[in-house]
PDB file of C-alpha atoms in Angstrom:
ATOM      1  CA  UNK A 136       9.244  11.410   7.759  1.00  0.00           C
ATOM      2  CA  UNK A 137      10.777  14.370   9.529  1.00  0.00           C
ATOM      3  CA  UNK A 138       7.538  15.230  11.443  1.00  0.00           C
ATOM      4  CA  UNK A 139       7.211  15.839  15.154  1.00  0.00           C
ATOM      5  CA  UNK A 140       3.627  16.882  15.878  1.00  0.00           C
ATOM      6  CA  UNK A 141       0.045  16.478  15.070  1.00  0.00           C
ATOM      7  CA  UNK A 142      -1.126  20.019  15.507  1.00  0.00           C
ATOM      8  CA  UNK A 143      -0.760  23.057  13.410  1.00  0.00           C
ATOM      9  CA  UNK A 144      -0.064  26.567  15.016  1.00  0.00           C
ATOM     10  CA  UNK A 145      -1.593  29.792  13.944  1.00  0.00           C
ATOM     11  CA  UNK A 146       1.985  30.856  13.195  1.00  0.00           C
ATOM     12  CA  UNK A 147       1.790  28.974   9.886  1.00  0.00           C
ATOM     13  CA  UNK A 148       1.277  31.158   6.886  1.00  0.00           C
ATOM     14  CA  UNK A 149      -2.319  32.281   6.334  1.00  0.00           C
ATOM     15  CA  UNK A 150      -1.255  33.585   2.897  1.00  0.00           C
ATOM     16  CA  UNK A 151      -1.141  30.139   1.607  1.00  0.00           C
ATOM     17  CA  UNK A 152      -4.831  29.763   2.146  1.00  0.00           C
ATOM     18  CA  UNK A 153      -6.123  33.066   1.002  1.00  0.00           C
ATOM     19  CA  UNK A 154      -7.527  33.455  -2.482  1.00  0.00           C
ATOM     20  CA  UNK A 155      -8.902  36.900  -3.429  1.00  0.00           C
ATOM     21  CA  UNK A 156     -12.389  37.103  -4.823  1.00  0.00           C
ATOM     22  CA  UNK A 157     -10.987  38.585  -8.130  1.00  0.00           C
ATOM     23  CA  UNK A 158      -8.658  35.620  -8.619  1.00  0.00           C
ATOM     24  CA  UNK A 159     -11.537  33.104  -8.314  1.00  0.00           C
ATOM     25  CA  UNK A 160     -13.777  35.029 -10.708  1.00  0.00           C
ATOM     26  CA  UNK A 161     -10.972  35.399 -13.204  1.00  0.00           C
ATOM     27  CA  UNK A 162      -9.919  31.703 -13.135  1.00  0.00           C
ATOM     28  CA  UNK A 163     -13.488  30.504 -13.500  1.00  0.00           C
ATOM     29  CA  UNK A 164     -14.113  32.822 -16.518  1.00  0.00           C
ATOM     30  CA  UNK A 165     -10.956  32.045 -18.376  1.00  0.00           C
ATOM     31  CA  UNK A 166      -8.084  34.611 -17.747  1.00  0.00           C
ATOM     32  CA  UNK A 167      -5.288  33.236 -15.737  1.00  0.00           C
ATOM     33  CA  UNK A 168      -3.039  36.214 -15.110  1.00  0.00           C
ATOM     34  CA  UNK A 169      -3.967  36.699 -11.404  1.00  0.00           C
ATOM     35  CA  UNK A 170      -3.660  33.072 -10.381  1.00  0.00           C
ATOM     36  CA  UNK A 171      -0.274  32.780 -12.367  1.00  0.00           C
ATOM     37  CA  UNK A 172       1.066  35.954 -10.626  1.00  0.00           C
ATOM     38  CA  UNK A 173      -0.035  34.279  -7.240  1.00  0.00           C
ATOM     39  CA  UNK A 174       1.734  31.002  -8.278  1.00  0.00           C
ATOM     40  CA  UNK A 175       4.786  32.871  -9.245  1.00  0.00           C
ATOM     41  CA  UNK A 176       4.971  34.596  -5.851  1.00  0.00           C
ATOM     42  CA  UNK A 177       4.553  31.156  -4.063  1.00  0.00           C
ATOM     43  CA  UNK A 178       7.362  29.641  -6.279  1.00  0.00           C
ATOM     44  CA  UNK A 179       9.565  32.554  -5.415  1.00  0.00           C
ATOM     45  CA  UNK A 180       8.817  32.004  -1.633  1.00  0.00           C
ATOM     46  CA  UNK A 181       9.665  28.354  -2.060  1.00  0.00           C
ATOM     47  CA  UNK A 182      13.036  28.933  -3.574  1.00  0.00           C
ATOM     48  CA  UNK A 183      14.101  32.352  -2.215  1.00  0.00           C
ATOM     49  CA  UNK A 184      16.065  30.838   0.608  1.00  0.00           C
ATOM     50  CA  UNK A 185      18.088  28.930  -1.960  1.00  0.00           C
ATOM     51  CA  UNK A 186      19.722  32.298  -2.942  1.00  0.00           C
ATOM     52  CA  UNK A 187      20.840  32.916   0.649  1.00  0.00           C
ATOM     53  CA  UNK A 188      24.210  31.855   1.885  1.00  0.00           C
ATOM     54  CA  UNK A 189      23.493  28.422   3.549  1.00  0.00           C
ATOM     55  CA  UNK A 190      25.539  26.341   5.791  1.00  0.00           C
ATOM     56  CA  UNK A 191      26.137  23.047   3.968  1.00  0.00           C
ATOM     57  CA  UNK A 192      28.026  21.405   6.693  1.00  0.00           C
ATOM     58  CA  UNK A 193      25.853  19.737   9.440  1.00  0.00           C
ATOM     59  CA  UNK A 194      25.912  21.242  12.943  1.00  0.00           C
ATOM     60  CA  UNK A 195      28.083  19.423  15.415  1.00  0.00           C
ATOM     61  CA  UNK A 196      25.158  18.214  17.586  1.00  0.00           C
ATOM     62  CA  UNK A 197      22.798  16.893  15.107  1.00  0.00           C
ATOM     63  CA  UNK A 198      24.227  13.299  14.982  1.00  0.00           C
ATOM     64  CA  UNK A 199      23.826  12.987  18.762  1.00  0.00           C
ATOM     65  CA  UNK A 200      20.341  14.699  18.827  1.00  0.00           C
ATOM     66  CA  UNK A 201      18.740  12.800  15.951  1.00  0.00           C
ATOM     67  CA  UNK A 202      18.896   9.307  17.551  1.00  0.00           C
ATOM     68  CA  UNK A 203      17.456  10.753  20.680  1.00  0.00           C
ATOM     69  CA  UNK A 204      14.487  12.133  18.728  1.00  0.00           C
ATOM     70  CA  UNK A 205      14.055   8.807  17.015  1.00  0.00           C
ATOM     71  CA  UNK A 206      14.078   6.881  20.383  1.00  0.00           C
ATOM     72  CA  UNK A 207      11.598   9.273  21.971  1.00  0.00           C
ATOM     73  CA  UNK A 208       9.239   8.879  18.930  1.00  0.00           C
ATOM     74  CA  UNK A 209       9.491   5.226  18.980  1.00  0.00           C
ATOM     75  CA  UNK A 210       8.275   5.086  22.578  1.00  0.00           C
ATOM     76  CA  UNK A 211       5.209   7.193  22.037  1.00  0.00           C
ATOM     77  CA  UNK A 212       2.332   7.094  19.553  1.00  0.00           C
ATOM     78  CA  UNK A 213       0.856  10.416  18.197  1.00  0.00           C
ATOM     79  CA  UNK A 214      -2.371  11.106  16.286  1.00  0.00           C
ATOM     80  CA  UNK A 215      -0.140  11.827  13.241  1.00  0.00           C
ATOM     81  CA  UNK A 216       0.771   8.093  13.130  1.00  0.00           C
ATOM     82  CA  UNK A 217      -2.745   6.949  12.430  1.00  0.00           C
ATOM     83  CA  UNK A 218      -4.767   9.965  11.278  1.00  0.00           C
ATOM     84  CA  UNK A 219      -2.117  12.243   9.796  1.00  0.00           C
ATOM     85  CA  UNK A 220      -3.325  13.826   6.524  1.00  0.00           C
ATOM     86  CA  UNK A 221      -1.093  11.515   4.450  1.00  0.00           C
ATOM     87  CA  UNK A 222      -3.124   8.595   5.739  1.00  0.00           C
ATOM     88  CA  UNK A 223      -6.753   9.915   5.067  1.00  0.00           C
ATOM     89  CA  UNK A 224      -7.070   9.151   1.412  1.00  0.00           C
ATOM     90  CA  UNK A 225      -9.051   6.033   0.640  1.00  0.00           C
ATOM     91  CA  UNK A 226      -6.619   3.347  -0.459  1.00  0.00           C
ATOM     92  CA  UNK A 227      -9.507   1.547  -2.259  1.00  0.00           C
ATOM     93  CA  UNK A 228     -10.206   4.559  -4.346  1.00  0.00           C
ATOM     94  CA  UNK A 229      -9.242   4.876  -8.070  1.00  0.00           C
ATOM     95  CA  UNK A 230      -5.772   6.328  -8.565  1.00  0.00           C
ATOM     96  CA  UNK A 231      -6.964   9.679  -9.593  1.00  0.00           C
ATOM     97  CA  UNK A 232      -9.296   9.940  -6.720  1.00  0.00           C
ATOM     98  CA  UNK A 233      -6.709   8.798  -4.182  1.00  0.00           C
ATOM     99  CA  UNK A 234      -4.226  11.499  -5.478  1.00  0.00           C
ATOM    100  CA  UNK A 235      -7.143  14.085  -5.252  1.00  0.00           C
ATOM    101  CA  UNK A 236      -7.978  13.029  -1.615  1.00  0.00           C
ATOM    102  CA  UNK A 237      -4.223  13.293  -0.638  1.00  0.00           C
ATOM    103  CA  UNK A 238      -4.285  16.876  -1.838  1.00  0.00           C
ATOM    104  CA  UNK A 239      -7.571  17.632  -0.080  1.00  0.00           C
ATOM    105  CA  UNK A 240      -6.310  16.218   3.239  1.00  0.00           C
ATOM    106  CA  UNK A 241      -3.179  18.424   2.924  1.00  0.00           C
ATOM    107  CA  UNK A 242      -5.248  21.501   2.112  1.00  0.00           C
ATOM    108  CA  UNK A 243      -7.431  20.926   5.129  1.00  0.00           C
ATOM    109  CA  UNK A 244      -4.562  20.304   7.543  1.00  0.00           C
ATOM    110  CA  UNK A 245      -3.411  23.849   8.046  1.00  0.00           C
ATOM    111  CA  UNK A 246      -4.455  25.362  11.420  1.00  0.00           C
ATOM    112  CA  UNK A 247      -6.204  22.080  12.267  1.00  0.00           C
ATOM    113  CA  UNK A 248      -5.643  19.062  14.576  1.00  0.00           C
ATOM    114  CA  UNK A 249      -5.193  15.645  12.857  1.00  0.00           C
ATOM    115  CA  UNK A 250      -8.233  14.188  14.504  1.00  0.00           C
ATOM    116  CA  UNK A 251     -10.401  17.095  13.366  1.00  0.00           C
ATOM    117  CA  UNK A 252      -8.928  16.861   9.834  1.00  0.00           C
ATOM    118  CA  UNK A 253      -9.862  13.124   9.817  1.00  0.00           C
ATOM    119  CA  UNK A 254     -13.507  13.866  10.762  1.00  0.00           C
ATOM    120  CA  UNK A 255     -13.803  16.431   7.917  1.00  0.00           C
ATOM    121  CA  UNK A 256     -12.262  13.930   5.398  1.00  0.00           C
ATOM    122  CA  UNK A 257     -14.708  11.257   6.469  1.00  0.00           C
ATOM    123  CA  UNK A 258     -17.647  13.692   5.874  1.00  0.00           C
ATOM    124  CA  UNK A 259     -16.204  14.374   2.398  1.00  0.00           C
ATOM    125  CA  UNK A 260     -15.723  10.767   1.618  1.00  0.00           C
ATOM    126  CA  UNK A 261     -19.480  10.269   2.443  1.00  0.00           C
ATOM    127  CA  UNK A 262     -20.325  13.126   0.286  1.00  0.00           C
ATOM    128  CA  UNK A 263     -18.152  11.939  -2.606  1.00  0.00           C
ATOM    129  CA  UNK A 264     -14.576  13.111  -2.503  1.00  0.00           C
ATOM    130  CA  UNK A 265     -13.733  13.204  -6.204  1.00  0.00           C
ATOM    131  CA  UNK A 266     -12.468  16.055  -8.278  1.00  0.00           C
ATOM    132  CA  UNK A 267     -15.671  16.176 -10.377  1.00  0.00           C
ATOM    133  CA  UNK A 268     -17.950  16.033  -7.422  1.00  0.00           C
ATOM    134  CA  UNK A 269     -16.233  18.758  -5.367  1.00  0.00           C
ATOM    135  CA  UNK A 270     -15.967  20.914  -8.520  1.00  0.00           C
ATOM    136  CA  UNK A 271     -19.789  21.001  -8.826  1.00  0.00           C
ATOM    137  CA  UNK A 272     -20.641  21.140  -5.010  1.00  0.00           C
ATOM    138  CA  UNK A 273     -21.912  24.478  -3.861  1.00  0.00           C
ATOM    139  CA  UNK A 274     -19.270  26.257  -1.631  1.00  0.00           C
ATOM    140  CA  UNK A 275     -21.921  26.517   1.157  1.00  0.00           C
ATOM    141  CA  UNK A 276     -22.300  22.750   1.199  1.00  0.00           C
ATOM    142  CA  UNK A 277     -18.570  22.139   1.213  1.00  0.00           C
ATOM    143  CA  UNK A 278     -18.270  24.727   4.085  1.00  0.00           C
ATOM    144  CA  UNK A 279     -20.825  22.751   6.055  1.00  0.00           C
ATOM    145  CA  UNK A 280     -19.079  19.489   5.453  1.00  0.00           C
ATOM    146  CA  UNK A 281     -15.625  20.769   6.655  1.00  0.00           C
ATOM    147  CA  UNK A 282     -16.963  23.181   9.357  1.00  0.00           C
ATOM    148  CA  UNK A 283     -14.765  21.801  12.014  1.00  0.00           C
ATOM    149  CA  UNK A 284     -11.414  22.575  10.456  1.00  0.00           C
ATOM    150  CA  UNK A 285      -9.715  25.926  10.851  1.00  0.00           C
ATOM    151  CA  UNK A 286     -10.603  28.668   8.335  1.00  0.00           C
ATOM    152  CA  UNK A 287     -13.141  26.373   6.886  1.00  0.00           C
ATOM    153  CA  UNK A 288     -14.957  29.072   4.811  1.00  0.00           C
ATOM    154  CA  UNK A 289     -11.733  29.946   2.878  1.00  0.00           C
ATOM    155  CA  UNK A 290     -10.756  26.325   2.474  1.00  0.00           C
ATOM    156  CA  UNK A 291     -14.214  25.385   1.043  1.00  0.00           C
ATOM    157  CA  UNK A 292     -13.673  28.099  -1.580  1.00  0.00           C
ATOM    158  CA  UNK A 293     -10.193  26.885  -2.318  1.00  0.00           C
ATOM    159  CA  UNK A 294     -11.272  23.250  -2.628  1.00  0.00           C
ATOM    160  CA  UNK A 295     -13.919  23.867  -5.261  1.00  0.00           C
ATOM    161  CA  UNK A 296     -11.649  26.324  -7.190  1.00  0.00           C
ATOM    162  CA  UNK A 297      -8.673  23.747  -7.005  1.00  0.00           C
ATOM    163  CA  UNK A 298     -10.970  21.131  -8.401  1.00  0.00           C
ATOM    164  CA  UNK A 299     -12.001  23.206 -11.226  1.00  0.00           C
ATOM    165  CA  UNK A 300      -8.364  24.188 -12.034  1.00  0.00           C
ATOM    166  CA  UNK A 301      -7.515  20.397 -12.093  1.00  0.00           C
ATOM    167  CA  UNK A 302     -10.346  19.709 -14.472  1.00  0.00           C
ATOM    168  CA  UNK A 303      -9.584  22.657 -16.757  1.00  0.00           C
ATOM    169  CA  UNK A 304      -5.852  22.407 -16.932  1.00  0.00           C
ATOM    170  CA  UNK A 305      -4.810  18.964 -15.875  1.00  0.00           C
ATOM    171  CA  UNK A 306      -7.392  16.654 -17.312  1.00  0.00           C
ATOM    172  CA  UNK A 307      -9.110  16.170 -13.932  1.00  0.00           C
ATOM    173  CA  UNK A 308      -5.905  14.992 -12.327  1.00  0.00           C
ATOM    174  CA  UNK A 309      -3.727  16.462  -9.491  1.00  0.00           C
ATOM    175  CA  UNK A 310      -0.583  18.100 -10.888  1.00  0.00           C
ATOM    176  CA  UNK A 311       2.459  15.849 -10.372  1.00  0.00           C
ATOM    177  CA  UNK A 312       5.002  18.725 -10.021  1.00  0.00           C
ATOM    178  CA  UNK A 313       5.852  21.209  -7.458  1.00  0.00           C
ATOM    179  CA  UNK A 314       5.226  24.058  -9.807  1.00  0.00           C
ATOM    180  CA  UNK A 315       1.767  22.643 -10.774  1.00  0.00           C
ATOM    181  CA  UNK A 316       0.668  22.262  -7.090  1.00  0.00           C
ATOM    182  CA  UNK A 317       1.795  25.664  -6.232  1.00  0.00           C
ATOM    183  CA  UNK A 318      -0.463  27.111  -8.826  1.00  0.00           C
ATOM    184  CA  UNK A 319      -3.460  25.770  -6.923  1.00  0.00           C
ATOM    185  CA  UNK A 320      -5.116  28.123  -4.409  1.00  0.00           C
ATOM    186  CA  UNK A 321      -4.459  27.379  -0.802  1.00  0.00           C
ATOM    187  CA  UNK A 322      -1.502  25.282  -1.513  1.00  0.00           C
ATOM    188  CA  UNK A 323       1.976  26.504  -0.379  1.00  0.00           C
ATOM    189  CA  UNK A 324       5.342  24.743  -0.279  1.00  0.00           C
ATOM    190  CA  UNK A 325       4.633  22.628   2.683  1.00  0.00           C
ATOM    191  CA  UNK A 326       1.320  21.214   1.361  1.00  0.00           C
ATOM    192  CA  UNK A 327       2.818  20.748  -1.998  1.00  0.00           C
ATOM    193  CA  UNK A 328       5.625  18.634  -0.621  1.00  0.00           C
ATOM    194  CA  UNK A 329       3.315  16.693   1.386  1.00  0.00           C
ATOM    195  CA  UNK A 330       1.035  16.028  -1.513  1.00  0.00           C
ATOM    196  CA  UNK A 331       3.894  14.909  -3.741  1.00  0.00           C
ATOM    197  CA  UNK A 332       4.971  12.363  -1.112  1.00  0.00           C
ATOM    198  CA  UNK A 333       1.535  11.133  -0.193  1.00  0.00           C
ATOM    199  CA  UNK A 334       0.031  10.897  -3.616  1.00  0.00           C
ATOM    200  CA  UNK A 335       3.045  10.172  -5.697  1.00  0.00           C
ATOM    201  CA  UNK A 336       5.581   8.767  -3.489  1.00  0.00           C
ATOM    202  CA  UNK A 337       7.971  11.631  -4.547  1.00  0.00           C
ATOM    203  CA  UNK A 338      10.185  13.088  -1.955  1.00  0.00           C
ATOM    204  CA  UNK A 339      11.395  16.395  -3.500  1.00  0.00           C
ATOM    205  CA  UNK A 340      11.658  18.360  -0.305  1.00  0.00           C
ATOM    206  CA  UNK A 341      11.207  18.345   3.386  1.00  0.00           C
ATOM    207  CA  UNK A 342       7.700  19.042   4.728  1.00  0.00           C
ATOM    208  CA  UNK A 343       8.339  21.467   7.595  1.00  0.00           C
ATOM    209  CA  UNK A 344       5.743  22.801   9.890  1.00  0.00           C
ATOM    210  CA  UNK A 345       5.936  25.262  12.710  1.00  0.00           C
ATOM    211  CA  UNK A 346       6.939  22.498  15.158  1.00  0.00           C
ATOM    212  CA  UNK A 347       9.816  21.286  13.104  1.00  0.00           C
ATOM    213  CA  UNK A 348      10.881  24.880  12.718  1.00  0.00           C
ATOM    214  CA  UNK A 349      10.771  25.615  16.426  1.00  0.00           C
ATOM    215  CA  UNK A 350      12.535  22.455  17.447  1.00  0.00           C
ATOM    216  CA  UNK A 351      15.336  22.674  14.838  1.00  0.00           C
ATOM    217  CA  UNK A 352      16.008  26.249  15.990  1.00  0.00           C
ATOM    218  CA  UNK A 353      15.738  25.246  19.705  1.00  0.00           C
ATOM    219  CA  UNK A 354      18.455  22.501  19.186  1.00  0.00           C
ATOM    220  CA  UNK A 355      20.674  24.990  17.547  1.00  0.00           C
ATOM    221  CA  UNK A 356      20.705  23.107  14.246  1.00  0.00           C
ATOM    222  CA  UNK A 357      19.781  26.298  12.264  1.00  0.00           C
ATOM    223  CA  UNK A 358      18.883  29.930  12.933  1.00  0.00           C
ATOM    224  CA  UNK A 359      15.831  30.892  10.817  1.00  0.00           C
ATOM    225  CA  UNK A 360      12.729  33.059  11.037  1.00  0.00           C
ATOM    226  CA  UNK A 361      10.102  30.960   9.304  1.00  0.00           C
ATOM    227  CA  UNK A 362       9.252  27.295   8.476  1.00  0.00           C
ATOM    228  CA  UNK A 363      10.057  27.875   4.917  1.00  0.00           C
ATOM    229  CA  UNK A 364      13.552  29.276   5.728  1.00  0.00           C
ATOM    230  CA  UNK A 365      13.972  26.248   7.922  1.00  0.00           C
ATOM    231  CA  UNK A 366      13.059  23.841   5.114  1.00  0.00           C
ATOM    232  CA  UNK A 367      15.681  25.434   2.833  1.00  0.00           C
ATOM    233  CA  UNK A 368      18.241  25.403   5.587  1.00  0.00           C
ATOM    234  CA  UNK A 369      17.815  21.803   6.558  1.00  0.00           C
ATOM    235  CA  UNK A 370      17.771  20.514   2.995  1.00  0.00           C
ATOM    236  CA  UNK A 371      21.205  22.128   2.516  1.00  0.00           C
ATOM    237  CA  UNK A 372      22.866  19.622   4.884  1.00  0.00           C
ATOM    238  CA  UNK A 373      20.435  17.011   6.212  1.00  0.00           C
ATOM    239  CA  UNK A 374      21.078  13.717   4.384  1.00  0.00           C
ATOM    240  CA  UNK A 375      18.256  12.745   2.113  1.00  0.00           C
ATOM    241  CA  UNK A 376      17.672   9.461   3.885  1.00  0.00           C
ATOM    242  CA  UNK A 377      16.306  11.411   6.752  1.00  0.00           C
ATOM    243  CA  UNK A 378      13.909  13.487   4.857  1.00  0.00           C
TER     244      UNK A 378
END
């Protein structure tokens, strides 16, 4: 995994987490136009960089830099190695529940340290971290269970709404496509790619956080403004075996 750090900076997009009250009310009552419009906007954001003129040839320094990064990481453990969000789903759970828990861990990870995310996931496991149970749990109860994570009130609302969407539109399962994941509230491109890899072992794109974004720019590999631009730029030349 092209992953350097266990913390998430406030520089990450808050827009991925926010769901207007109107959208929640409309999804739960039936009409889908608002959520579909939001999903279209997220899909556009996820692919907009592909229309830019990208450098498809690797920077001259990357082949020298990358082994150094691998060597440094091999010498040091980080919280992400043991309690990264892709490791927080219960491997003994039923497949549908395992996939859901991978999604939940990704949704909780934004603006939150890995250790804190692991504590919140443990509380949800004790409560019963299944699609059906989360869908019927009051938001106030969910908020209390995940109170240690960043922006927990917004995430509690998003969790229950995402669970209800999974039940209503996907037969109680987590969507297996990037497009389907981006339709869920609180899920942006980074979380969607992380969920695809953790839940379905599908590597369709790089999972780029603010740390990868900063390091790749500091090394001179790319020149981008946001993590999403960095993802698109790196995917244009970084060999897939390193994704």
